[in-house]
Amino acid sequence: MRSHQRLSTQSPAKPKRHDLPDGAELHTGLVVSTHGRHCFVETPEGRRLICHPRGKKSEVVVGDRVTWHLTQEKADEGVIVHIEERRNLLYRQDEWRSKSFAANLDLLLIWIAVEPVFSEAQLTRALIATEVAGIAACIVLNKTDLPGTEVARQRLQPYRAMGYEVIELSLTHQGDAAKDIILPKLRGRASLVLGPSGAGKSTLINTLAPHARAEVGEISQALNSGKHTTTHSTWYWVEGETGAPADHRTAVIDSPGFQEFGLHHVTPVQLPHLMPDIARHATECRFSNCTHRQEPGCGVQAAVKQGLISPMRISLYTALFDELSQTRW
Ligand SMILES: Nc1nc2c(ncn2[C@@H]2O[C@H](COP(=O)(O)OP(=O)(O)OP(=O)(O)O)[C@@H](O)[C@H]2O)c(=O)[nH]1
Ligand SMILES: [Mg+2]
Ligand SMILES: [Zn+2]
């Protein structure tokens, strides 16, 4: 077994009454942002207040449903005493640490752009993490006003062919039309917007929740990268005409742009099942324990030769298989 901390959807047991300060009144709430040791919790009435987790290990993430009570010292801050069991949890697992993105999600919007040019390795890793977490994913290609659109579209063709929905839009050039494209996907769901820095995630938030005024940054052409403007994941309600939450059911979660995306929580044996184009042909292999690398009678390698699996995808599979095989299981 690996020695580092493993994340799970399990959460600590409910506090017993004698664990609570005298007279503490318990309330429920939703974690809407996290900032190191403290977080913000939204009450059912829509008020947001600073809360502190109790104990060292109770790590809350955006999307967690919690029980809390007011602190005795400060009347406007709370202590979280219980995290409800999570439906799902999206996280990455680097060699030594885990990084949770959010919990209790209905949809992952994998948000990439024509510029900065997206990395297929990152895209593939994000899709695998989503499959492991059992969350539906949709790929969005933003900035289709820019000249590299056709190249980006071609690079996404294998992902369409393997069954992922790919939506194209330009937030800054299509105005309300972009909103009309994306909003029907989001209604009634909690969606995490995940992608590299500079792709326009916070621009989406400001389109859907203009009062949020999420900070938007420039991108550096020289570095083909954004400037990591967003530093915390934050939950926003999609706004209706008046600026108030449209229905308290449609939410988008902004997140910091990612670079690394460790998948150390995935085993090499699991890997082919988490890549739909590989999985489709893995059933045709002669050996049931085929790793789809050099074995004779491999259905995956045959599909590569026939052009049914793209050269990029098989090379990403092979590299990931090797990387995950070095992890001690
Ligand atoms: N040309 C073009 N630029 C866009 C579009 N959408 C967003 N941008 C620009 O892209 C830049 C980065 O946008 P952000 O919304 O800050 O990107 P982000 O994904 O939130 O980046 P991080 O917070 O760093 O992860 C800004 O200058 C936006 O105005 C688009 O459709 N077309
Ligand atoms: Mg941002
Ligand atoms: Zn095989």
PDB file of N, CA and C and ligand atoms in Angstrom, residues 197-198 200-203 214-217 228-231 254-257, ligand 2:
ATOM      1  N   SER A 197      -4.988  27.310 -17.322  1.00  0.00           N
ATOM      2  CA  SER A 197      -5.056  28.753 -17.094  1.00  0.00           C
ATOM      3  C   SER A 197      -5.195  29.502 -18.420  1.00  0.00           C
ATOM      4  N   GLY A 198      -6.043  30.505 -18.423  1.00  0.00           N
ATOM      5  CA  GLY A 198      -6.185  31.367 -19.597  1.00  0.00           C
ATOM      6  C   GLY A 198      -7.212  30.899 -20.610  1.00  0.00           C
ATOM      7  N   GLY A 200     -10.429  30.752 -20.224  1.00  0.00           N
ATOM      8  CA  GLY A 200     -11.673  31.530 -20.163  1.00  0.00           C
ATOM      9  C   GLY A 200     -12.698  30.994 -19.169  1.00  0.00           C
ATOM     10  N   LYS A 201     -12.249  30.259 -18.159  1.00  0.00           N
ATOM     11  CA  LYS A 201     -13.187  29.699 -17.161  1.00  0.00           C
ATOM     12  C   LYS A 201     -13.889  30.818 -16.387  1.00  0.00           C
ATOM     13  N   SER A 202     -13.112  31.787 -15.911  1.00  0.00           N
ATOM     14  CA  SER A 202     -13.715  32.871 -15.129  1.00  0.00           C
ATOM     15  C   SER A 202     -14.557  33.775 -16.030  1.00  0.00           C
ATOM     16  N   THR A 203     -14.186  33.856 -17.304  1.00  0.00           N
ATOM     17  CA  THR A 203     -15.010  34.617 -18.253  1.00  0.00           C
ATOM     18  C   THR A 203     -16.387  33.969 -18.362  1.00  0.00           C
ATOM     19  N   ALA A 214     -15.932  37.653 -11.168  1.00  0.00           N
ATOM     20  CA  ALA A 214     -14.744  36.806 -11.032  1.00  0.00           C
ATOM     21  C   ALA A 214     -13.592  37.471 -11.777  1.00  0.00           C
ATOM     22  N   GLU A 215     -12.422  37.387 -11.217  1.00  0.00           N
ATOM     23  CA  GLU A 215     -11.276  38.061 -11.817  1.00  0.00           C
ATOM     24  C   GLU A 215     -10.822  37.342 -13.080  1.00  0.00           C
ATOM     25  N   VAL A 216     -10.597  38.120 -14.129  1.00  0.00           N
ATOM     26  CA  VAL A 216     -10.187  37.568 -15.419  1.00  0.00           C
ATOM     27  C   VAL A 216      -8.800  38.092 -15.739  1.00  0.00           C
ATOM     28  N   GLY A 217      -7.934  37.215 -16.273  1.00  0.00           N
ATOM     29  CA  GLY A 217      -6.555  37.639 -16.550  1.00  0.00           C
ATOM     30  C   GLY A 217      -6.211  37.578 -18.016  1.00  0.00           C
ATOM     31  N   HIS A 228      -2.577  32.250 -14.260  1.00  0.00           N
ATOM     32  CA  HIS A 228      -3.095  31.697 -12.997  1.00  0.00           C
ATOM     33  C   HIS A 228      -3.797  32.759 -12.160  1.00  0.00           C
ATOM     34  N   THR A 229      -4.754  33.381 -12.804  1.00  0.00           N
ATOM     35  CA  THR A 229      -5.479  34.478 -12.168  1.00  0.00           C
ATOM     36  C   THR A 229      -6.362  33.971 -11.027  1.00  0.00           C
ATOM     37  N   THR A 230      -7.104  32.896 -11.269  1.00  0.00           N
ATOM     38  CA  THR A 230      -7.983  32.346 -10.234  1.00  0.00           C
ATOM     39  C   THR A 230      -7.161  31.459  -9.318  1.00  0.00           C
ATOM     40  N   THR A 231      -7.269  31.703  -8.005  1.00  0.00           N
ATOM     41  CA  THR A 231      -6.441  30.915  -7.080  1.00  0.00           C
ATOM     42  C   THR A 231      -7.260  29.988  -6.174  1.00  0.00           C
ATOM     43  N   ASP A 254     -15.983  27.766 -10.415  1.00  0.00           N
ATOM     44  CA  ASP A 254     -14.740  28.223 -11.057  1.00  0.00           C
ATOM     45  C   ASP A 254     -13.582  27.529 -10.349  1.00  0.00           C
ATOM     46  N   SER A 255     -12.505  27.245 -11.081  1.00  0.00           N
ATOM     47  CA  SER A 255     -11.357  26.600 -10.434  1.00  0.00           C
ATOM     48  C   SER A 255     -10.065  27.181 -10.993  1.00  0.00           C
ATOM     49  N   PRO A 256      -8.968  27.070 -10.225  1.00  0.00           N
ATOM     50  CA  PRO A 256      -7.686  27.574 -10.729  1.00  0.00           C
ATOM     51  C   PRO A 256      -7.221  26.725 -11.914  1.00  0.00           C
ATOM     52  N   GLY A 257      -6.559  27.336 -12.866  1.00  0.00           N
ATOM     53  CA  GLY A 257      -6.040  26.591 -14.016  1.00  0.00           C
ATOM     54  C   GLY A 257      -5.046  25.532 -13.561  1.00  0.00           C
TER      55      GLY A 257
HETATM   56 MG    MG B   2      -9.909  32.110 -13.762  1.00  0.00          MG
END
